[in-house]
Each structure stands twice: as C-alpha cells, then as structure tokens.
C-alpha cells in the first residue's frame, strides 16, 4: 500500500487579500509523505479530515496545515503578499519521536530554512519575507533519518497581503 497522496490544480485561483490563513487557500500542488495534507488538523492516516487537532508543545492551534515528511504545499499569491508567518514543529501526537526540517520558498527561491526539529522540541516561530512572490511553497523534509513519526505542523500559517493586486 502506498501511503503518499498528491493533488494538482490547473490555472490560478484569485490572489489573497488582507491577512489570510494558508489553510483557506486553494493548493496549486499538495504532496504528502502519508495521506493527504490536512487543513486545520494534524496529519492523520490515509483519509482526508482524519487528523486530530494541530498541537505543538502543548498548545493547540485552530488554523494551519498538518503534513508528513516529505511534503510540499504550493499556493498562489499573485505578487500581492509581503510576509508569511507560522509556528512550526512536530505534532504532540508523536511524542519525542520524529525529526523534520521546515522550508519556505517564494517563487522557487528559499527564503527560510529551519534547523532540524525533533518531537520533543518547542514550537518555532517563522517569519519569511515573500514580497512580490507569485507562488509560496511550504516544504518539509525528513531530518535525515527517514520519515517515521514525521507529523509536521505549520500551525497558524498566515500570509499578509495587500488589498489590491493584479493576480
């Protein structure tokens, strides 16, 4: 049984305006190491929506993305956004297990790379400049030791965008 899932969207959705949770945006691509990328839930099993609440270091988050290494999520920004923020870490459901690296790309250029996060680590706040980028890509790789227990959360993943934009 293959536990990975992929999705691809043709065309481009409208660009976001204001402060927007990434979990509400259409995915241009979504590749995940196990099951689907989850919106506003931690990574579960093979079915969409089967994940538990996003929880890192004892804090539960209402919004965000639950992924499993190796994963890539890409959304359309249309050049209208300036900043991406999130709180990253391994979901509490894996305990002290797992190890991942979080990366943020703006139009293919890496603008953030965290250190290797482990299941026992505290949550890490991320802020990345994405000024003028048409596409935002969020990537999680395994920590170099395989992807067992790599339930990686992009908690409170948010883009800050202008009120206009050309799309």
CSV table of N, CA and C in Angstrom, one decimal:
chain,number,residue,atom,x,y,z
A,1,UNK,N,0.8,-1.2,0.0
A,1,UNK,CA,0.0,0.0,0.0
A,1,UNK,C,0.9,1.2,0.0
A,2,UNK,N,0.6,2.2,-0.9
A,2,UNK,CA,1.3,3.4,-0.9
A,2,UNK,C,0.6,4.5,-0.1
A,3,UNK,N,1.3,5.0,0.9
A,3,UNK,CA,0.7,6.0,1.8
A,3,UNK,C,0.8,7.4,1.3
A,4,UNK,N,1.4,7.7,0.2
A,4,UNK,CA,1.5,9.1,-0.3
A,4,UNK,C,0.3,9.6,-1.0
A,5,UNK,N,0.1,10.9,-1.1
A,5,UNK,CA,-1.0,11.5,-1.8
A,5,UNK,C,-0.5,12.7,-2.5
A,6,UNK,N,-1.1,13.0,-3.7
A,6,UNK,CA,-0.7,14.2,-4.5
A,6,UNK,C,-2.0,14.8,-5.1
A,7,UNK,N,-2.0,16.1,-5.3
A,7,UNK,CA,-3.1,16.8,-5.9
A,7,UNK,C,-2.4,17.9,-6.7
A,8,UNK,N,-3.0,18.3,-7.9
A,8,UNK,CA,-2.5,19.4,-8.7
A,8,UNK,C,-3.7,20.1,-9.2
A,9,UNK,N,-3.6,21.5,-9.3
A,9,UNK,CA,-4.7,22.3,-9.7
A,9,UNK,C,-4.3,23.1,-11.0
A,10,UNK,N,-5.1,23.0,-12.1
A,10,UNK,CA,-4.8,23.8,-13.3
A,10,UNK,C,-5.3,25.2,-13.1
A,11,UNK,N,-4.6,26.2,-13.7
A,11,UNK,CA,-5.0,27.6,-13.6
A,11,UNK,C,-4.5,28.2,-12.3
A,12,UNK,N,-4.9,29.4,-12.1
A,12,UNK,CA,-4.5,30.1,-10.9
A,12,UNK,C,-5.8,30.6,-10.2
A,13,UNK,N,-5.9,30.4,-8.9
A,13,UNK,CA,-7.0,31.0,-8.2
A,13,UNK,C,-6.8,32.5,-8.0
A,14,UNK,N,-7.8,33.2,-7.5
A,14,UNK,CA,-7.5,34.6,-7.2
A,14,UNK,C,-6.5,34.8,-6.1
A,15,UNK,N,-5.7,35.9,-6.2
A,15,UNK,CA,-4.7,36.1,-5.1
A,15,UNK,C,-5.4,36.5,-3.8
A,16,UNK,N,-4.8,36.2,-2.7
A,16,UNK,CA,-5.4,36.5,-1.4
A,16,UNK,C,-5.2,38.0,-1.1
A,17,UNK,N,-6.1,38.5,-0.3
A,17,UNK,CA,-6.1,39.9,0.1
A,17,UNK,C,-6.3,40.0,1.7
A,18,UNK,N,-5.5,40.9,2.3
A,18,UNK,CA,-5.5,41.0,3.7
A,18,UNK,C,-4.7,40.0,4.4
A,19,UNK,N,-5.0,39.7,5.7
A,19,UNK,CA,-4.4,38.6,6.4
A,19,UNK,C,-5.2,37.3,6.3
A,20,UNK,N,-4.5,36.3,5.7
A,20,UNK,CA,-5.3,35.1,5.3
A,20,UNK,C,-4.6,33.8,5.8
A,21,UNK,N,-5.3,32.9,6.3
A,21,UNK,CA,-4.8,31.6,6.7
A,21,UNK,C,-4.5,30.8,5.5
A,22,UNK,N,-3.3,30.3,5.4
A,22,UNK,CA,-2.9,29.4,4.2
A,22,UNK,C,-3.9,28.3,4.1
A,23,UNK,N,-4.4,27.8,5.2
A,23,UNK,CA,-5.3,26.6,5.1
A,23,UNK,C,-6.6,26.9,4.3
A,24,UNK,N,-6.9,28.2,4.1
A,24,UNK,CA,-8.2,28.5,3.4
A,24,UNK,C,-7.9,28.7,1.9
A,25,UNK,N,-6.6,28.7,1.5
A,25,UNK,CA,-6.3,29.0,0.1
A,25,UNK,C,-6.3,27.7,-0.7
A,26,UNK,N,-6.6,27.8,-2.0
A,26,UNK,CA,-6.5,26.6,-2.9
A,26,UNK,C,-5.1,26.2,-3.1
A,27,UNK,N,-4.8,24.9,-3.0
A,27,UNK,CA,-3.5,24.4,-3.3
A,27,UNK,C,-3.2,24.3,-4.8
A,28,UNK,N,-2.1,24.8,-5.2
A,28,UNK,CA,-1.7,24.6,-6.6
A,28,UNK,C,-1.1,23.1,-6.7
A,29,UNK,N,-0.4,22.8,-5.7
A,29,UNK,CA,0.1,21.4,-5.5
A,29,UNK,C,0.1,21.0,-4.0
A,30,UNK,N,-0.1,19.8,-3.8
A,30,UNK,CA,0.0,19.3,-2.4
A,30,UNK,C,0.5,17.8,-2.4
A,31,UNK,N,1.7,17.6,-2.0
A,31,UNK,CA,2.3,16.3,-2.0
A,31,UNK,C,2.6,16.0,-0.5
A,32,UNK,N,2.3,14.8,-0.1
A,32,UNK,CA,2.5,14.5,1.4
A,32,UNK,C,3.0,13.1,1.5
A,33,UNK,N,3.9,12.9,2.5
A,33,UNK,CA,4.6,11.6,2.7
A,33,UNK,C,3.6,10.5,3.2
A,34,UNK,N,2.5,10.9,3.8
A,34,UNK,CA,1.5,9.9,4.2
A,34,UNK,C,0.1,10.5,4.2
A,35,UNK,N,-0.8,10.0,3.5
A,35,UNK,CA,-2.2,10.6,3.4
A,35,UNK,C,-2.2,12.0,2.8
A,36,UNK,N,-3.3,12.6,2.9
A,36,UNK,CA,-3.4,14.0,2.3
A,36,UNK,C,-2.9,15.0,3.3
A,37,UNK,N,-2.4,16.2,2.7
A,37,UNK,CA,-2.2,17.4,3.6
A,37,UNK,C,-3.5,17.7,4.2
A,38,UNK,N,-3.5,18.0,5.5
A,38,UNK,CA,-4.7,18.3,6.3
A,38,UNK,C,-4.8,19.8,6.5
A,39,UNK,N,-6.0,20.3,6.3
A,39,UNK,CA,-6.3,21.7,6.6
A,39,UNK,C,-6.9,21.8,8.0
A,40,UNK,N,-6.2,22.6,8.8
A,40,UNK,CA,-6.7,22.9,10.2
A,40,UNK,C,-6.8,21.7,11.1
A,41,UNK,N,-6.0,20.7,10.7
A,41,UNK,CA,-5.9,19.4,11.5
A,41,UNK,C,-4.4,18.9,11.4
A,42,UNK,N,-4.0,18.1,12.3
A,42,UNK,CA,-2.7,17.4,12.2
A,42,UNK,C,-2.8,16.3,11.1
A,43,UNK,N,-1.7,15.8,10.7
A,43,UNK,CA,-1.7,14.7,9.7
A,43,UNK,C,-2.3,13.5,10.3
A,44,UNK,N,-3.2,12.9,9.6
A,44,UNK,CA,-3.9,11.7,10.1
A,44,UNK,C,-3.4,10.4,9.4
A,45,UNK,N,-4.3,9.6,8.9
A,45,UNK,CA,-4.0,8.4,8.2
A,45,UNK,C,-4.3,8.7,6.7
A,46,UNK,N,-4.8,7.8,6.0
A,46,UNK,CA,-5.0,7.9,4.5
A,46,UNK,C,-6.2,8.7,4.1
A,47,UNK,N,-7.2,8.9,5.0
A,47,UNK,CA,-8.4,9.6,4.6
A,47,UNK,C,-8.3,11.1,4.9
A,48,UNK,N,-8.9,12.0,4.0
A,48,UNK,CA,-9.0,13.4,4.3
A,48,UNK,C,-9.8,13.6,5.6
A,49,UNK,N,-9.3,14.6,6.4
A,49,UNK,CA,-10.1,15.0,7.6
A,49,UNK,C,-9.9,14.1,8.8
A,50,UNK,N,-9.0,13.1,8.7
A,50,UNK,CA,-9.0,12.1,9.8
A,50,UNK,C,-7.9,12.5,10.8
A,51,UNK,N,-7.3,13.7,10.7
A,51,UNK,CA,-6.3,14.1,11.7
A,51,UNK,C,-6.9,14.7,12.9
A,52,UNK,N,-6.1,14.7,14.0
A,52,UNK,CA,-6.5,15.3,15.2
A,52,UNK,C,-6.2,16.8,15.2
A,53,UNK,N,-6.5,17.5,16.3
A,53,UNK,CA,-6.2,19.0,16.4
A,53,UNK,C,-4.7,19.2,16.2
A,54,UNK,N,-4.3,20.3,15.6
A,54,UNK,CA,-2.9,20.7,15.5
A,54,UNK,C,-2.4,21.1,16.9
A,55,UNK,N,-1.4,20.4,17.4
A,55,UNK,CA,-0.9,20.7,18.7
A,55,UNK,C,0.6,20.5,18.7
A,56,UNK,N,1.2,21.6,19.1
A,56,UNK,CA,2.7,21.6,19.2
A,56,UNK,C,3.1,22.1,20.6
A,57,UNK,N,3.9,21.3,21.3
A,57,UNK,CA,4.4,21.7,22.6
A,57,UNK,C,3.3,22.1,23.6
A,58,UNK,N,2.2,21.4,23.5
A,58,UNK,CA,1.1,21.6,24.5
A,58,UNK,C,0.1,22.7,24.1
A,59,UNK,N,0.4,23.4,23.0
A,59,UNK,CA,-0.5,24.4,22.5
A,59,UNK,C,-1.3,23.9,21.3
A,60,UNK,N,-2.6,24.1,21.3
A,60,UNK,CA,-3.5,23.7,20.2
A,60,UNK,C,-3.8,24.9,19.4
A,61,UNK,N,-3.7,24.7,18.0
A,61,UNK,CA,-3.9,25.8,17.1
A,61,UNK,C,-5.2,25.5,16.3
A,62,UNK,N,-6.0,26.5,16.1
A,62,UNK,CA,-7.2,26.3,15.3
A,62,UNK,C,-7.0,26.2,13.8
A,63,UNK,N,-6.0,27.0,13.3
A,63,UNK,CA,-5.7,27.0,11.9
A,63,UNK,C,-4.3,26.5,11.6
A,64,UNK,N,-4.1,26.0,10.4
A,64,UNK,CA,-2.8,25.6,9.9
A,64,UNK,C,-2.9,24.4,9.0
A,65,UNK,N,-1.7,23.8,8.7
A,65,UNK,CA,-1.6,22.7,7.8
A,65,UNK,C,-0.9,21.5,8.6
A,66,UNK,N,-1.5,20.3,8.5
A,66,UNK,CA,-0.8,19.1,9.0
A,66,UNK,C,-0.2,18.4,7.9
A,67,UNK,N,1.1,18.2,7.9
A,67,UNK,CA,1.8,17.5,6.8
A,67,UNK,C,2.6,16.3,7.4
A,68,UNK,N,3.2,15.5,6.5
A,68,UNK,CA,4.0,14.4,6.9
A,68,UNK,C,5.2,14.4,5.9
A,69,UNK,N,6.4,14.4,6.4
A,69,UNK,CA,7.6,14.5,5.5
A,69,UNK,C,7.7,13.3,4.6
A,70,UNK,N,8.1,13.5,3.4
A,70,UNK,CA,8.4,14.7,2.7
A,70,UNK,C,7.1,15.3,2.2
A,71,UNK,N,7.0,16.6,2.3
A,71,UNK,CA,5.8,17.2,1.8
A,71,UNK,C,6.1,18.5,1.2
A,72,UNK,N,5.2,18.9,0.2
A,72,UNK,CA,5.3,20.2,-0.4
A,72,UNK,C,3.9,20.7,-0.6
A,73,UNK,N,3.6,21.9,-0.2
A,73,UNK,CA,2.3,22.6,-0.5
A,73,UNK,C,2.6,23.9,-1.2
A,74,UNK,N,2.0,24.2,-2.3
A,74,UNK,CA,2.2,25.4,-3.0
A,74,UNK,C,0.9,26.1,-3.2
A,75,UNK,N,0.9,27.4,-2.9
A,75,UNK,CA,-0.3,28.3,-3.1
A,75,UNK,C,0.0,29.5,-3.9
A,76,UNK,N,-1.0,30.0,-4.6
A,76,UNK,CA,-0.9,31.2,-5.5
A,76,UNK,C,-1.0,32.5,-4.6
A,77,UNK,N,-0.1,33.4,-4.8
A,77,UNK,CA,-0.2,34.7,-4.1
A,77,UNK,C,-0.4,35.8,-5.0
A,78,UNK,N,0.0,35.7,-6.3
A,78,UNK,CA,-0.2,36.7,-7.3
A,78,UNK,C,0.6,38.0,-7.1
A,79,UNK,N,1.7,37.9,-6.4
A,79,UNK,CA,2.6,39.1,-6.2
A,79,UNK,C,2.0,40.1,-5.2
A,80,UNK,N,1.0,39.7,-4.5
A,80,UNK,CA,0.2,40.6,-3.6
A,80,UNK,C,0.6,40.6,-2.1
A,81,UNK,N,1.5,39.7,-1.7
A,81,UNK,CA,1.7,39.5,-0.3
A,81,UNK,C,3.1,39.9,0.1
A,82,UNK,N,3.3,40.1,1.4
A,82,UNK,CA,4.6,40.6,1.8
A,82,UNK,C,5.3,39.6,2.8
A,83,UNK,N,4.5,39.0,3.7
A,83,UNK,CA,5.0,38.2,4.8
A,83,UNK,C,4.3,36.9,5.0
A,84,UNK,N,5.0,35.9,5.3
A,84,UNK,CA,4.5,34.6,5.7
A,84,UNK,C,4.9,34.3,7.1
A,85,UNK,N,3.9,33.9,8.0
A,85,UNK,CA,4.3,33.6,9.4
A,85,UNK,C,3.6,32.3,9.7
A,86,UNK,N,4.2,31.5,10.6
A,86,UNK,CA,3.7,30.3,11.1
A,86,UNK,C,4.4,29.9,12.4
A,87,UNK,N,3.9,29.0,13.1
A,87,UNK,CA,4.5,28.3,14.2
A,87,UNK,C,4.7,26.9,13.8
A,88,UNK,N,6.0,26.4,13.8
A,88,UNK,CA,6.3,25.1,13.3
A,88,UNK,C,6.7,24.1,14.3
A,89,UNK,N,6.5,22.9,14.1
A,89,UNK,CA,7.0,21.8,15.0
A,89,UNK,C,6.4,20.5,14.7
A,90,UNK,N,6.9,19.5,15.3
A,90,UNK,CA,6.2,18.1,15.2
A,90,UNK,C,5.0,18.1,16.1
A,91,UNK,N,4.0,17.5,15.6
A,91,UNK,CA,2.7,17.4,16.3
A,91,UNK,C,2.9,16.6,17.6
A,92,UNK,N,2.3,17.0,18.7
A,92,UNK,CA,2.4,16.4,20.0
A,92,UNK,C,2.1,14.9,20.0
A,93,UNK,N,1.3,14.5,19.0
A,93,UNK,CA,0.9,13.1,18.9
A,93,UNK,C,2.0,12.1,18.7
A,94,UNK,N,3.2,12.6,18.2
A,94,UNK,CA,4.3,11.7,18.0
A,94,UNK,C,5.3,11.7,19.2
A,95,UNK,N,4.9,12.4,20.3
A,95,UNK,CA,5.8,12.4,21.5
A,95,UNK,C,7.2,13.0,21.2
A,96,UNK,N,8.2,12.3,21.6
A,96,UNK,CA,9.6,12.8,21.4
A,96,UNK,C,10.1,12.3,20.1
A,97,UNK,N,9.3,11.5,19.3
A,97,UNK,CA,9.8,10.9,18.1
A,97,UNK,C,9.7,11.9,16.9
A,98,UNK,N,10.3,11.5,15.8
A,98,UNK,CA,10.3,12.3,14.6
A,98,UNK,C,11.4,13.4,14.5
A,99,UNK,N,11.7,13.7,13.2
A,99,UNK,CA,12.7,14.8,13.0
A,99,UNK,C,12.4,15.3,11.6
A,100,UNK,N,12.3,16.7,11.5
A,100,UNK,CA,12.0,17.3,10.2
A,100,UNK,C,12.7,18.6,10.0
A,101,UNK,N,12.7,19.1,8.8
A,101,UNK,CA,13.2,20.5,8.5
A,101,UNK,C,12.2,21.2,7.8
A,102,UNK,N,11.8,22.4,8.2
A,102,UNK,CA,10.8,23.2,7.6
A,102,UNK,C,11.5,24.2,6.6
A,103,UNK,N,11.0,24.4,5.4
A,103,UNK,CA,11.5,25.4,4.4
A,103,UNK,C,10.4,26.2,3.8
A,104,UNK,N,10.6,27.4,3.5
A,104,UNK,CA,9.7,28.3,2.8
A,104,UNK,C,10.4,28.8,1.6
A,105,UNK,N,9.6,28.8,0.4
A,105,UNK,CA,10.1,29.3,-0.8
A,105,UNK,C,9.2,30.3,-1.4
A,106,UNK,N,9.7,31.4,-2.0
A,106,UNK,CA,9.0,32.4,-2.7
A,106,UNK,C,9.4,32.4,-4.1
A,107,UNK,N,8.5,32.0,-5.0
A,107,UNK,CA,8.8,31.8,-6.5
A,107,UNK,C,10.1,31.0,-6.7
A,108,UNK,N,10.2,29.9,-6.0
A,108,UNK,CA,11.3,28.9,-6.1
A,108,UNK,C,12.5,29.3,-5.4
A,109,UNK,N,12.6,30.5,-4.8
A,109,UNK,CA,13.8,30.8,-4.0
A,109,UNK,C,13.6,30.6,-2.5
A,110,UNK,N,14.5,29.8,-1.9
A,110,UNK,CA,14.3,29.6,-0.5
A,110,UNK,C,14.5,30.8,0.3
A,111,UNK,N,13.5,31.2,1.2
A,111,UNK,CA,13.6,32.4,2.0
A,111,UNK,C,13.6,32.0,3.5
A,112,UNK,N,13.5,30.8,3.8
A,112,UNK,CA,13.6,30.3,5.2
A,112,UNK,C,13.9,28.8,5.2
A,113,UNK,N,14.8,28.5,6.1
A,113,UNK,CA,15.1,27.1,6.4
A,113,UNK,C,15.4,27.0,7.9
A,114,UNK,N,14.6,26.2,8.6
A,114,UNK,CA,14.8,26.0,10.0
A,114,UNK,C,15.9,24.9,10.2
A,115,UNK,N,16.2,24.8,11.5
A,115,UNK,CA,17.1,23.7,11.9
A,115,UNK,C,16.3,22.4,12.0
A,116,UNK,N,16.9,21.3,12.3
A,116,UNK,CA,16.2,20.0,12.4
A,116,UNK,C,15.4,20.1,13.7
A,117,UNK,N,14.1,19.9,13.5
A,117,UNK,CA,13.1,19.9,14.6
A,117,UNK,C,12.9,18.5,15.0
A,118,UNK,N,12.8,18.2,16.4
A,118,UNK,CA,12.5,16.9,16.9
A,118,UNK,C,11.2,17.0,17.7
A,119,UNK,N,10.6,15.8,17.9
A,119,UNK,CA,9.3,15.7,18.5
A,119,UNK,C,9.3,16.3,19.9
A,120,UNK,N,10.4,16.3,20.6
A,120,UNK,CA,10.5,16.9,22.0
A,120,UNK,C,10.8,18.4,22.0
A,121,UNK,N,11.0,19.0,20.8
A,121,UNK,CA,11.4,20.4,20.8
A,121,UNK,C,10.2,21.3,20.9
A,122,UNK,N,10.5,22.5,21.4
A,122,UNK,CA,9.5,23.6,21.5
A,122,UNK,C,9.1,24.0,20.1
A,123,UNK,N,7.9,24.6,20.0
A,123,UNK,CA,7.5,25.2,18.7
A,123,UNK,C,8.4,26.3,18.3
A,124,UNK,N,8.6,26.5,17.0
A,124,UNK,CA,9.5,27.5,16.4
A,124,UNK,C,8.7,28.5,15.6
A,125,UNK,N,8.7,29.8,16.0
A,125,UNK,CA,8.0,30.8,15.1
A,125,UNK,C,8.8,31.1,13.9
A,126,UNK,N,8.1,31.2,12.7
A,126,UNK,CA,8.7,31.5,11.4
A,126,UNK,C,8.1,32.8,10.9
A,127,UNK,N,9.0,33.7,10.4
A,127,UNK,CA,8.6,34.8,9.6
A,127,UNK,C,9.5,34.9,8.4
A,128,UNK,N,8.9,34.9,7.2
A,128,UNK,CA,9.6,35.0,6.0
A,128,UNK,C,9.1,36.1,5.1
A,129,UNK,N,10.0,36.9,4.5
A,129,UNK,CA,9.6,37.9,3.6
A,129,UNK,C,9.3,37.2,2.2
A,130,UNK,N,8.1,37.5,1.7
A,130,UNK,CA,7.7,36.9,0.4
A,130,UNK,C,7.2,38.0,-0.6
A,131,UNK,N,7.7,39.2,-0.3
A,131,UNK,CA,7.3,40.4,-1.1
A,131,UNK,C,7.3,40.2,-2.6
A,132,UNK,N,6.2,40.3,-3.3
A,132,UNK,CA,6.1,40.3,-4.7
A,132,UNK,C,6.0,38.8,-5.3
A,133,UNK,N,6.1,37.8,-4.4
A,133,UNK,CA,6.1,36.4,-5.0
A,133,UNK,C,4.7,36.1,-5.5
A,134,UNK,N,4.8,35.4,-6.6
A,134,UNK,CA,3.5,34.9,-7.2
A,134,UNK,C,3.1,33.6,-6.6
A,135,UNK,N,4.1,32.8,-6.1
A,135,UNK,CA,3.8,31.5,-5.5
A,135,UNK,C,4.6,31.3,-4.2
A,136,UNK,N,3.9,30.7,-3.3
A,136,UNK,CA,4.5,30.3,-2.0
A,136,UNK,C,4.6,28.8,-1.9
A,137,UNK,N,5.7,28.3,-1.6
A,137,UNK,CA,5.9,26.8,-1.4
A,137,UNK,C,6.3,26.5,0.0
A,138,UNK,N,5.6,25.7,0.7
A,138,UNK,CA,6.0,25.2,2.1
A,138,UNK,C,6.5,23.8,1.9
A,139,UNK,N,7.7,23.5,2.4
A,139,UNK,CA,8.3,22.2,2.2
A,139,UNK,C,8.8,21.7,3.5
A,140,UNK,N,8.5,20.4,3.8
A,140,UNK,CA,9.1,19.7,4.9
A,140,UNK,C,9.8,18.5,4.5
A,141,UNK,N,11.1,18.4,4.9
A,141,UNK,CA,11.9,17.2,4.6
A,141,UNK,C,12.1,16.4,5.9
A,142,UNK,N,12.4,15.1,5.8
A,142,UNK,CA,12.7,14.4,7.0
A,142,UNK,C,14.1,14.9,7.5
A,143,UNK,N,14.3,14.6,8.7
A,143,UNK,CA,15.6,15.1,9.4
A,143,UNK,C,16.8,14.3,9.1
A,144,UNK,N,16.8,13.5,8.0
A,144,UNK,CA,17.9,12.8,7.6
A,144,UNK,C,17.9,11.3,8.1
A,145,UNK,N,16.9,11.0,8.8
A,145,UNK,CA,16.9,9.6,9.4
A,145,UNK,C,15.6,8.9,9.0
A,146,UNK,N,15.1,9.2,7.8
A,146,UNK,CA,13.8,8.5,7.4
A,146,UNK,C,12.6,9.3,7.9
A,147,UNK,N,11.4,9.0,7.5
A,147,UNK,CA,10.3,9.8,7.8
A,147,UNK,C,9.3,9.2,8.9
A,148,UNK,N,9.8,8.2,9.6
A,148,UNK,CA,8.9,7.7,10.7
A,148,UNK,C,8.6,8.8,11.7
A,149,UNK,N,7.3,8.9,12.0
A,149,UNK,CA,6.7,9.8,13.0
A,149,UNK,C,6.9,11.3,12.6
A,150,UNK,N,7.1,11.6,11.3
A,150,UNK,CA,7.3,13.0,10.9
A,150,UNK,C,6.0,13.7,10.6
A,151,UNK,N,5.2,13.8,11.6
A,151,UNK,CA,3.9,14.6,11.6
A,151,UNK,C,4.3,16.1,11.8
A,152,UNK,N,4.5,16.9,10.7
A,152,UNK,CA,5.0,18.2,10.8
A,152,UNK,C,3.8,19.2,10.6
A,153,UNK,N,3.7,20.1,11.6
A,153,UNK,CA,2.6,21.1,11.6
A,153,UNK,C,3.1,22.5,11.2
A,154,UNK,N,2.4,23.1,10.3
A,154,UNK,CA,2.5,24.6,10.0
A,154,UNK,C,1.4,25.2,10.7
A,155,UNK,N,1.5,25.4,12.0
A,155,UNK,CA,0.4,26.0,12.8
A,155,UNK,C,0.3,27.5,12.6
A,156,UNK,N,-1.0,28.0,12.5
A,156,UNK,CA,-1.3,29.4,12.3
A,156,UNK,C,-0.6,29.9,11.1
A,157,UNK,N,-0.4,29.1,10.0
A,157,UNK,CA,0.3,29.6,8.8
A,157,UNK,C,-0.6,30.7,8.2
A,158,UNK,N,0.0,31.9,8.0
A,158,UNK,CA,-0.7,33.0,7.6
A,158,UNK,C,0.1,33.8,6.6
A,159,UNK,N,-0.5,34.4,5.5
A,159,UNK,CA,0.1,35.3,4.6
A,159,UNK,C,-0.5,36.7,4.9
A,160,UNK,N,0.3,37.7,4.8
A,160,UNK,CA,-0.2,39.1,4.9
A,160,UNK,C,0.0,39.8,3.6
A,161,UNK,N,-1.2,40.2,3.0
A,161,UNK,CA,-1.2,40.6,1.7
A,161,UNK,C,-1.9,42.0,1.6
A,162,UNK,N,-1.7,42.7,0.4
A,162,UNK,CA,-2.3,44.0,0.2
A,162,UNK,C,-3.8,43.8,-0.1
A,163,UNK,N,-4.5,44.9,-0.3
A,163,UNK,CA,-5.9,44.9,-0.6
A,163,UNK,C,-6.2,44.8,-2.1
A,164,UNK,N,-5.1,45.1,-2.8
A,164,UNK,CA,-5.3,45.1,-4.3
A,164,UNK,C,-4.4,44.0,-4.9
A,165,UNK,N,-4.1,44.1,-6.1
A,165,UNK,CA,-3.2,43.0,-6.7
A,165,UNK,C,-3.7,42.8,-8.1
A,166,UNK,N,-2.7,42.4,-8.9
A,166,UNK,CA,-3.1,42.1,-10.3
A,166,UNK,C,-3.4,40.7,-10.6
A,167,UNK,N,-3.0,39.8,-9.7
A,167,UNK,CA,-3.2,38.3,-10.0
A,167,UNK,C,-2.4,37.9,-11.0
